Tab-separated table of C-alpha atoms in Angstrom:
chain	number	residue	atom	x	y	z
A	206	MET	CA	-0.180	0.011	0.048
A	207	LYS	CA	1.355	3.513	-1.008
A	208	PHE	CA	0.707	6.358	1.214
A	209	GLN	CA	-0.763	9.326	-1.076
A	210	ARG	CA	-0.289	11.665	1.928
A	211	MET	CA	3.145	11.892	3.852
A	212	PHE	CA	1.460	13.921	6.816
A	213	SER	CA	-1.727	15.471	8.080
A	214	PHE	CA	-2.427	18.551	10.084
A	215	SER	CA	-4.874	20.053	12.034
A	216	ALA	CA	-6.474	23.349	10.628
A	217	GLN	CA	-6.154	25.148	13.781
A	218	THR	CA	-3.254	27.123	15.386
A	219	ASP	CA	-1.625	27.034	18.747
A	220	PHE	CA	-1.594	30.014	21.317
A	221	CYS	CA	1.685	31.318	19.712
A	222	GLY	CA	-0.088	31.542	16.176
A	223	ARG	CA	2.038	28.915	14.509
A	224	ARG	CA	0.697	26.127	12.357
A	225	CYS	CA	0.704	22.540	14.108
A	226	VAL	CA	1.357	19.446	11.993
A	227	TRP	CA	1.195	15.855	13.323
A	228	VAL	CA	3.511	13.827	11.502
A	229	ASN	CA	2.586	10.052	11.116
A	230	GLY	CA	6.246	9.145	10.761
A	231	PRO	CA	9.730	10.535	11.291
A	232	VAL	CA	10.728	14.088	10.531
A	233	ILE	CA	13.958	14.483	8.416
A	234	VAL	CA	16.109	17.690	8.857
A	235	GLY	CA	17.888	18.373	5.760
A	236	ALA	CA	17.325	17.412	1.853
A	237	GLY	CA	21.010	16.774	1.119
A	238	PRO	CA	22.256	13.427	0.189
A	239	SER	CA	21.939	12.159	3.598
A	240	GLY	CA	18.297	13.229	3.930
A	241	LEU	CA	17.442	12.054	0.503
A	242	ALA	CA	18.754	8.602	1.129
A	243	VAL	CA	16.957	8.090	4.525
A	244	SER	CA	13.875	9.334	2.666
A	245	ALA	CA	14.302	6.905	-0.212
A	246	CYS	CA	14.807	3.927	2.028
A	247	LEU	CA	11.680	4.743	3.950
A	248	LYS	CA	9.710	5.258	0.955
A	249	GLU	CA	10.581	1.709	-0.133
A	250	GLN	CA	9.029	0.596	2.963
A	251	CYS	CA	5.939	2.630	2.474
A	252	ILE	CA	6.582	4.574	5.699
A	253	PRO	CA	5.576	8.428	5.538
A	254	PHE	CA	7.834	11.126	6.684
A	255	VAL	CA	8.311	14.852	6.133
A	256	VAL	CA	11.608	16.384	4.899
A	257	ILE	CA	12.478	19.873	6.139
A	258	GLU	CA	15.017	21.879	4.192
A	259	ARG	CA	15.992	25.639	4.852
A	260	ALA	CA	16.986	26.287	1.186
A	261	ASP	CA	14.912	26.182	-1.862
A	262	CYS	CA	16.085	23.238	-3.205
A	263	ILE	CA	17.797	19.742	-2.556
A	264	ALA	CA	21.435	19.480	-1.969
A	265	SER	CA	21.869	23.359	-1.475
A	266	LEU	CA	25.620	22.776	-0.375
A	267	TRP	CA	26.366	21.255	-3.732
A	268	GLN	CA	23.985	23.446	-5.650
A	269	LYS	CA	24.842	26.965	-4.214
A	270	ARG	CA	28.249	26.685	-2.139
A	271	THR	CA	30.622	24.933	-4.181
A	272	TYR	CA	33.001	25.937	-6.902
A	273	ASP	CA	32.439	25.519	-10.579
A	274	ARG	CA	35.198	22.970	-11.224
A	275	LEU	CA	34.385	20.723	-8.421
A	276	LYS	CA	34.266	16.934	-9.043
A	277	LEU	CA	33.777	14.070	-6.792
A	278	HIS	CA	37.065	13.176	-5.333
A	279	LEU	CA	36.200	9.317	-5.089
A	280	PRO	CA	34.820	6.998	-7.642
A	281	LYS	CA	31.390	6.996	-8.271
A	282	LYS	CA	30.643	3.491	-7.122
A	283	PHE	CA	31.618	4.996	-3.442
A	284	CYS	CA	29.467	7.875	-3.770
A	285	GLN	CA	26.015	6.326	-5.097
A	286	LEU	CA	22.961	6.459	-2.854
A	287	PRO	CA	20.935	3.486	-1.985
A	288	ASN	CA	18.920	1.557	-4.730
A	289	LEU	CA	20.079	3.794	-7.699
A	290	PRO	CA	23.645	3.776	-9.200
A	291	PHE	CA	24.958	6.399	-11.374
A	292	PRO	CA	24.220	6.194	-15.055
A	293	GLU	CA	26.600	4.074	-16.972
A	294	ASP	CA	27.676	7.011	-19.010
A	295	TYR	CA	28.828	9.090	-16.210
A	296	PRO	CA	32.690	9.303	-15.955
A	297	GLU	CA	34.541	7.754	-12.881
A	298	TYR	CA	34.648	10.997	-11.194
A	299	PRO	CA	31.222	12.734	-11.978
A	300	THR	CA	31.322	16.510	-12.111
A	301	LYS	CA	29.490	18.804	-9.812
A	302	LYS	CA	26.485	19.274	-12.507
A	303	GLN	CA	26.193	15.602	-13.023
A	304	PHE	CA	26.054	14.731	-9.315
A	305	ILE	CA	23.242	17.516	-8.777
A	306	ALA	CA	21.330	15.881	-11.766
A	307	TYR	CA	21.839	12.477	-10.192
A	308	LEU	CA	20.361	13.615	-6.888
A	309	GLU	CA	17.674	15.500	-8.739
A	310	ASN	CA	16.703	12.368	-10.479
A	311	TYR	CA	16.852	10.437	-7.268
A	312	ALA	CA	14.355	12.730	-5.520
A	313	GLN	CA	12.126	12.497	-8.536
A	314	LYS	CA	12.272	8.542	-8.598
A	315	PHE	CA	11.561	8.208	-5.060
A	316	ASP	CA	9.000	11.062	-5.094
A	317	ILE	CA	10.620	13.129	-2.315
A	318	LYS	CA	8.976	16.411	-1.880
A	319	PRO	CA	10.613	18.412	0.772
A	320	GLN	CA	9.205	21.397	2.525
A	321	PHE	CA	11.616	24.092	1.345
A	322	ASN	CA	12.337	27.374	2.802
A	323	GLU	CA	11.738	26.117	6.257
A	324	CYS	CA	14.635	26.785	8.751
A	325	VAL	CA	14.750	24.598	11.970
A	326	GLN	CA	14.650	27.009	15.052
A	327	SER	CA	14.371	24.332	17.571
A	328	ALA	CA	13.762	20.724	18.108
A	329	LYS	CA	13.056	19.295	21.515
A	330	TYR	CA	11.756	15.959	23.061
A	331	ASP	CA	8.644	16.716	25.095
A	332	GLU	CA	9.057	14.144	28.145
A	333	ALA	CA	5.459	14.646	29.163
A	334	CYS	CA	4.000	13.788	25.619
A	335	LYS	CA	6.886	11.475	24.538
A	336	LEU	CA	7.210	13.276	21.224
A	337	TRP	CA	9.479	15.519	19.385
A	338	ARG	CA	8.492	19.085	18.910
A	339	VAL	CA	10.178	20.527	15.784
A	340	VAL	CA	9.493	24.633	15.231
A	341	THR	CA	10.552	25.793	11.840
A	342	ALA	CA	10.350	29.400	10.622
A	343	SER	CA	9.599	29.936	6.951
A	344	THR	CA	11.152	32.809	4.551
A	345	SER	CA	7.744	34.386	4.784
A	346	GLY	CA	8.001	34.685	8.661
A	347	SER	CA	5.250	32.173	9.278
A	348	GLU	CA	5.939	29.409	11.960
A	349	THR	CA	5.107	25.786	11.870
A	350	GLU	CA	5.685	23.095	14.808
A	351	TYR	CA	5.915	19.487	13.563
A	352	ILE	CA	5.108	16.919	16.011
A	353	CYS	CA	6.310	13.451	15.607
A	354	GLN	CA	7.780	10.391	17.336
A	355	MET	CA	11.039	10.156	15.488
A	356	LEU	CA	13.437	12.824	14.287
A	357	VAL	CA	16.401	12.196	11.810
A	358	VAL	CA	19.146	14.877	11.832
A	359	ALA	CA	20.544	14.745	8.326
A	360	THR	CA	21.821	18.432	8.134
A	361	GLY	CA	25.528	17.136	7.541
A	362	GLU	CA	28.995	17.767	8.672
A	363	ASN	CA	29.190	20.955	6.305
A	364	ALA	CA	26.245	23.106	7.231
A	365	GLU	CA	28.091	26.251	7.898
A	366	GLY	CA	31.482	27.589	6.987
A	367	VAL	CA	34.093	28.221	9.730
A	368	VAL	CA	35.590	31.730	9.473
A	369	PRO	CA	38.664	31.775	12.312
A	370	GLU	CA	39.641	34.959	13.983
A	371	ILE	CA	42.728	36.334	12.476
A	372	ASP	CA	44.617	39.440	13.717
A	373	GLY	CA	43.927	42.512	11.571
A	374	LEU	CA	41.656	40.506	8.979
A	375	GLU	CA	38.718	43.460	9.532
A	376	GLU	CA	41.535	45.942	8.585
A	377	PHE	CA	42.271	44.314	5.175
A	378	SER	CA	40.717	46.377	2.403
A	379	GLY	CA	40.498	43.828	-0.281
A	380	GLU	CA	37.754	41.134	-0.740
A	381	VAL	CA	37.576	38.412	1.714
A	382	ILE	CA	35.391	35.283	1.090
A	383	HIS	CA	34.799	31.852	2.414
A	384	ALA	CA	35.501	28.993	0.044
A	385	LYS	CA	31.728	28.222	0.027
A	386	ASP	CA	31.345	31.500	-1.910
A	387	TYR	CA	34.044	30.935	-4.459
A	388	LYS	CA	32.722	30.013	-7.788
A	389	SER	CA	35.677	30.290	-10.248
A	390	GLY	CA	39.240	31.962	-10.634
A	391	GLN	CA	37.957	33.928	-13.759
A	392	LYS	CA	37.541	37.161	-11.800
A	393	TYR	CA	40.701	36.891	-10.214
A	394	THR	CA	43.027	37.029	-13.175
A	395	GLY	CA	46.016	38.860	-12.576
A	396	LYS	CA	45.436	39.265	-8.946
A	397	LYS	CA	47.521	38.241	-5.888
A	398	VAL	CA	45.253	35.921	-3.737
A	399	LEU	CA	45.847	34.267	-0.361
A	400	VAL	CA	44.088	31.051	0.078
A	401	VAL	CA	43.927	30.260	4.002
A	402	GLY	CA	43.929	26.494	4.117
A	403	CYS	CA	45.439	23.311	2.421
A	404	GLY	CA	42.899	20.836	2.554
A	405	ASN	CA	40.930	19.485	-0.395
A	406	SER	CA	39.254	22.805	-0.762
A	407	GLY	CA	42.396	24.962	-0.385
A	408	MET	CA	44.452	22.875	-2.947
A	409	GLU	CA	41.687	22.912	-5.432
A	410	VAL	CA	40.764	26.643	-5.266
A	411	SER	CA	44.520	27.268	-5.641
A	412	LEU	CA	44.589	25.044	-8.545
A	413	ASP	CA	41.750	26.937	-10.086
A	414	LEU	CA	43.180	30.429	-9.261
A	415	SER	CA	46.405	29.345	-11.004
A	416	ASN	CA	44.527	27.939	-14.065
A	417	HIS	CA	42.984	31.355	-14.514
A	418	ASN	CA	46.306	33.064	-14.328
A	419	ALA	CA	45.868	34.415	-10.797
A	420	LYS	CA	48.899	34.508	-8.419
A	421	PRO	CA	47.764	32.266	-5.519
A	422	SER	CA	49.694	31.839	-2.219
A	423	MET	CA	48.381	29.085	-0.105
A	424	VAL	CA	48.736	29.136	3.792
A	425	VAL	CA	49.990	25.830	4.991
A	426	ARG	CA	50.037	26.049	8.754
A	427	SER	CA	49.888	22.573	9.905
A	428	SER	CA	50.944	19.026	8.593
A	429	VAL	CA	48.730	17.397	5.922
A	430	HIS	CA	48.774	14.214	4.006
A	431	VAL	CA	48.896	14.615	0.173
A	432	LEU	CA	48.117	11.470	-1.669
A	433	PRO	CA	47.953	10.963	-5.609
A	434	ARG	CA	44.161	10.297	-6.598
A	435	GLU	CA	45.239	7.141	-8.375
A	436	ILE	CA	48.061	4.822	-7.971
A	437	MET	CA	48.948	2.747	-11.367
A	438	GLY	CA	45.420	3.608	-12.604
A	439	LYS	CA	43.392	2.744	-9.550
A	440	SER	CA	41.692	5.169	-7.295
A	441	THR	CA	43.788	5.330	-4.197
A	442	PHE	CA	40.721	4.956	-1.928
A	443	ASP	CA	39.488	1.983	-3.815
A	444	LEU	CA	43.204	0.494	-3.499
A	445	ALA	CA	43.262	1.288	0.432
A	446	MET	CA	39.774	-0.423	0.914
A	447	MET	CA	41.209	-3.473	-1.118
A	448	LEU	CA	44.342	-3.653	1.076
A	449	MET	CA	42.496	-3.194	4.395
A	450	LYS	CA	40.458	-6.424	3.780
A	451	TRP	CA	43.893	-8.465	4.230
A	452	LEU	CA	46.370	-6.099	5.862
A	453	PRO	CA	46.161	-4.267	9.232
A	454	LEU	CA	45.384	-0.533	8.726
A	455	TRP	CA	48.854	0.589	9.932
A	456	LEU	CA	50.492	-1.582	7.084
A	457	VAL	CA	48.251	-0.235	4.666
A	458	ASP	CA	49.335	3.341	5.659
A	459	LYS	CA	52.859	2.455	5.167
A	460	LEU	CA	52.358	1.087	1.587
A	461	LEU	CA	50.311	4.102	0.665
A	462	LEU	CA	52.826	6.425	1.928
A	463	MET	CA	55.742	4.350	0.188
A	464	LEU	CA	53.723	4.489	-2.959
A	465	THR	CA	52.993	8.201	-2.713
A	466	TRP	CA	56.523	8.964	-2.191
A	467	PHE	CA	57.450	7.092	-5.680
A	468	ILE	CA	54.684	8.992	-7.451
A	469	LEU	CA	54.802	12.514	-5.957
A	470	GLY	CA	58.221	12.435	-4.534
A	471	ASN	CA	59.535	14.519	-1.410
A	472	ILE	CA	56.847	17.152	-0.683
A	473	GLN	CA	58.294	18.548	2.412
A	474	LYS	CA	60.961	20.542	0.480
A	475	TYR	CA	58.077	22.492	-0.804
A	476	GLY	CA	56.796	23.323	2.823
A	477	ILE	CA	54.015	20.554	3.060
A	478	LYS	CA	54.786	18.617	6.056
A	479	ARG	CA	53.273	15.122	6.852
A	480	PRO	CA	51.628	14.187	10.118
A	481	SER	CA	53.127	11.720	12.243
A	482	LEU	CA	50.107	9.427	11.880
A	483	GLY	CA	49.310	7.787	8.616
A	484	PRO	CA	46.600	9.085	6.380
A	485	LEU	CA	44.001	6.312	7.286
A	486	GLU	CA	44.884	6.345	10.988
A	487	LEU	CA	44.333	9.948	11.182
A	488	LYS	CA	41.123	9.892	9.315
A	489	ASN	CA	39.821	7.273	11.792
A	490	HIS	CA	40.901	8.934	14.884
A	491	HIS	CA	40.716	12.533	14.050
A	492	GLY	CA	38.403	12.809	10.988
A	493	LYS	CA	40.957	14.365	8.971
A	494	THR	CA	40.648	13.820	5.417
A	495	PRO	CA	43.854	13.256	3.238
A	496	VAL	CA	44.286	15.690	0.109
A	497	LEU	CA	43.672	13.894	-2.978
A	498	ASP	CA	45.989	15.724	-5.639
A	499	ILE	CA	44.607	16.539	-8.918
A	500	GLY	CA	47.117	18.742	-10.329
A	501	ALA	CA	47.940	21.293	-7.460
A	502	LEU	CA	51.395	19.843	-6.530
A	503	GLU	CA	52.611	20.365	-10.185
A	504	LYS	CA	51.786	24.035	-9.844
A	505	ILE	CA	53.438	24.102	-6.674
A	506	ARG	CA	56.722	22.647	-7.984
A	507	SER	CA	56.843	25.009	-10.873
A	508	GLY	CA	56.166	27.940	-8.510
A	509	GLU	CA	52.841	28.985	-9.907
A	510	ILE	CA	51.161	28.285	-6.493
A	511	LYS	CA	53.496	29.577	-3.642
A	512	VAL	CA	53.161	27.906	-0.261
A	513	VAL	CA	53.559	30.026	2.683
A	514	PRO	CA	53.685	29.515	6.527
A	515	GLY	CA	51.268	30.797	8.939
A	516	ILE	CA	49.649	34.179	9.348
A	517	LYS	CA	50.682	36.603	12.073
A	518	ARG	CA	48.387	39.420	11.121
A	519	PHE	CA	46.791	41.283	8.181
A	520	ASN	CA	47.213	45.001	7.302
A	521	SER	CA	45.317	47.154	4.683
A	522	ASN	CA	46.644	45.464	1.712
A	523	SER	CA	49.009	42.937	2.774
A	524	VAL	CA	49.810	40.131	5.335
A	525	GLU	CA	52.628	39.416	7.507
A	526	LEU	CA	53.390	35.805	8.016
A	527	VAL	CA	55.045	34.041	10.912
A	528	ASN	CA	58.305	33.758	9.295
A	529	GLY	CA	58.739	37.653	9.043
A	530	GLU	CA	57.668	37.817	5.406
A	531	THR	CA	55.233	40.215	4.080
A	532	LEU	CA	53.114	39.727	1.049
A	533	ASP	CA	51.072	42.098	-0.923
A	534	ILE	CA	47.623	40.732	-1.649
A	535	ASP	CA	44.382	41.834	-3.483
A	536	SER	CA	42.135	39.082	-2.103
A	537	VAL	CA	41.606	36.409	0.571
A	538	VAL	CA	39.919	33.120	0.176
A	539	LEU	CA	39.431	31.257	3.720
A	540	ALA	CA	39.459	27.658	2.967
A	541	THR	CA	39.123	26.997	6.606
A	542	GLY	CA	36.593	24.314	6.765
A	543	TYR	CA	33.028	23.725	7.788
A	544	ARG	CA	31.269	22.643	10.893
A	545	SER	CA	27.881	21.225	11.933
A	546	ASN	CA	25.069	23.408	12.817
A	547	VAL	CA	23.122	20.807	14.843
A	548	PRO	CA	23.811	22.800	18.439
A	549	PHE	CA	22.074	25.768	17.235
A	550	TRP	CA	18.860	24.218	16.911
A	551	LEU	CA	18.840	20.635	18.489
A	552	GLN	CA	17.945	21.151	22.311
A	553	GLU	CA	19.621	17.563	23.315
A	554	THR	CA	22.961	16.821	24.631
A	555	GLU	CA	22.913	13.194	25.499
A	556	PHE	CA	23.541	11.899	21.796
A	557	PHE	CA	24.983	14.968	20.246
A	558	ALA	CA	28.366	16.643	21.574
A	559	LYS	CA	28.909	20.446	21.744
A	560	ASN	CA	30.774	20.153	18.184
A	561	GLY	CA	27.433	18.932	16.586
A	562	PHE	CA	28.397	15.347	15.890
A	563	PRO	CA	27.088	12.034	17.729
A	564	LYS	CA	29.222	11.281	20.835
A	565	THR	CA	29.076	7.616	19.980
A	566	PRO	CA	32.020	6.446	17.920
A	567	PHE	CA	31.788	5.029	14.338
A	568	PRO	CA	29.926	2.788	13.356
A	569	ASN	CA	27.386	3.237	16.184
A	570	GLY	CA	26.800	6.854	16.046
A	571	TRP	CA	23.574	6.515	13.762
A	572	LYS	CA	21.095	6.120	16.767
A	573	GLY	CA	20.244	7.913	19.895
A	574	LYS	CA	17.467	7.396	22.272
A	575	ARG	CA	13.951	8.512	22.259
A	576	GLY	CA	13.688	7.911	18.251
A	577	LEU	CA	16.643	10.195	17.599
A	578	TYR	CA	18.744	9.309	14.628
A	579	ALA	CA	21.832	11.002	12.939
A	580	SER	CA	22.564	10.310	9.177
A	581	GLY	CA	25.907	11.650	7.450
A	582	PHE	CA	28.010	12.479	10.547
A	583	THR	CA	30.757	9.755	10.185
A	584	ARG	CA	33.297	11.826	8.559
A	585	ARG	CA	33.485	8.928	6.009
A	586	GLY	CA	31.945	10.371	2.830
A	587	LEU	CA	28.760	9.259	0.966
A	588	ALA	CA	29.256	5.688	1.222
A	589	SER	CA	29.034	5.922	4.920
A	590	ALA	CA	25.967	8.152	4.834
A	591	SER	CA	24.251	5.714	2.494
A	592	ALA	CA	24.956	2.818	5.240
A	593	ASP	CA	23.463	5.132	7.850
A	594	ALA	CA	20.420	5.769	5.657
A	595	VAL	CA	19.842	1.871	5.445
A	596	LYS	CA	20.222	1.182	9.088
A	597	ILE	CA	18.109	4.063	10.156
A	598	SER	CA	15.157	2.989	7.871
A	599	GLN	CA	15.479	-0.513	8.830
A	600	ASP	CA	15.193	0.390	12.635
A	601	ILE	CA	12.356	2.759	11.778
A	602	GLY	CA	10.653	0.196	9.722
A	603	LYS	CA	11.148	-2.324	12.691
A	604	VAL	CA	9.528	0.145	15.287
A	605	TRP	CA	6.678	1.020	12.467
A	606	ASN	CA	5.835	-2.692	12.091
A	607	GLU	CA	5.401	-3.237	15.776
A	608	GLU	CA	3.324	-0.478	16.254
A	609	PHE	CA	1.131	-1.451	13.215
A	610	ASN	CA	0.752	-4.918	14.411
A	611	HIS	CA	-0.070	-3.604	18.125
A	612	LYS	CA	-2.715	-1.351	16.570
A	613	LYS	CA	-4.090	-4.074	14.378
A	614	LYS	CA	-4.261	-6.268	17.296
A	615	LYS	CA	-6.165	-3.996	19.258
A	616	LEU	CA	-8.605	-3.274	16.424
A	617	HIS	CA	-9.262	-6.946	16.332
A	618	ILE	CA	-10.159	-7.116	19.991
A	619	LEU	CA	-12.289	-4.107	19.586
A	620	ARG	CA	-14.028	-5.524	16.648
A	621	ARG	CA	-14.579	-8.897	18.659
A	622	CYS	CA	-16.067	-6.942	21.742
A	623	ILE	CA	-18.525	-5.254	19.357
A	624	SER	CA	-19.568	-8.356	17.667
A	625	THR	CA	-20.608	-10.060	21.025
A	626	PHE	CA	-23.158	-7.418	21.928
C-alpha cells in the first residue's frame, strides 16, 4: 500500500499563532544526500515522513556553495545512494553538475518532496507527551511546529563555513570570502590571492586560481597528507579499501605512503609537512581527510602556486607571515573548513556533542534514544551516509511494523467485543 499523503495537519493554530502539524512518521531535517537517502529507504517501506529543508532546493550545499570545477573526489561507486546507481555513461569522477542531476533524479524517482524554505529554529523532546516538537520558520516569517515520534538529523558535517579570528583581518581592504562562496578564478585573473587552508578545498581553489592566471599563495600552517588520486591507474581510496581486507591499517598506511613517495616525491621541500600518523589512521581517529592531488602539486613545484607558513596578522593591503615575510595581496579566500549547525537548534546533549557530532563513535553513531537518529556524521563520505540511511530506515521500519501490528491487534479485539453485543 502506498501512502498518498506523507503527513496530516490540523486546521487550527496554537496559542503562539503557529501552524501545528502531526507527522505520522519521522521528521527528517535536511534535504542533502543524507536526507534524500533516508527518505528513499523509508519510501521503499511505505513509511510516511516529512523532509524539512531551509533552502529552496535539494542538496543546497552542492548547488549553491561549491566551486564550478568541483568533481567527486572518489569513484562514483563509492558515492551512489541506496537503490540507484549512477548512469553508466557518467565518468569515474562525476562533475558537480552531473552529481546534482543524479540527486534531482533520485528525488524524482522516489517522489521525495521536501518542505522547502523552512529553517528549523528548535527541536526538543517533550517528556510529558513522549514526542519530538520541531519548530520551523519560513522565509515568509510564518512558524510551523511539527510533532513526531522520530527525528532524523541529516543536516550534515558541512552546514556552516568556519571563519577563524585572524588578527587584522577586519582591517584588510580587499575582498575576503569563504571557500563556500568561491565559484571560479575567472574574476581573479592577474590578482594576488591568499588562500588560507591546505585541505582539498584549499588545494583545489589554488589550482583553479592558477589555471585562471591569478597569483595564489596558499597558507600551510599545519601538517597534511597529500596522496595521488590514483595509483597505477586505480583509485587510491579503492586500493586502500582492497588492501584493508587483508592487511592491518598501519601496514596499509605504510604502503600508501611508500607508493605516494614514488609518485609525488618528497613534498616537504615545498613546505608541506606530513603528519606523524598515517593517512587512514589520522582519518579514523581525528576525522582529518587526506588531500587527493589532482594537479596542485605540479603547480607548486613550478612556483605557480606559492606555499607560505602561518599568518601573523593582516594589514590594509598585505599580510604578515610568522616567518617575518610580508606579502602584498588583493583578495583572501578562507578555505578554513566547515562545521555542523546541530547545536544551534537541537536541544539535546545526550547523543550529540557540543561540536554537533554524535558522541558515540563510528560505526554506532547513527542511533540515539527516544527515536533520535543521525545520518551523515561519520566523516567517511557518501558511502557511509548511505550505510547510515539503510540502518536508520530498517530500525524505523521495525518500530513502525511493531506499532502497526499492535494497533491491528487492538482493532481486532475491539471488533470482537463489538460483535458480542
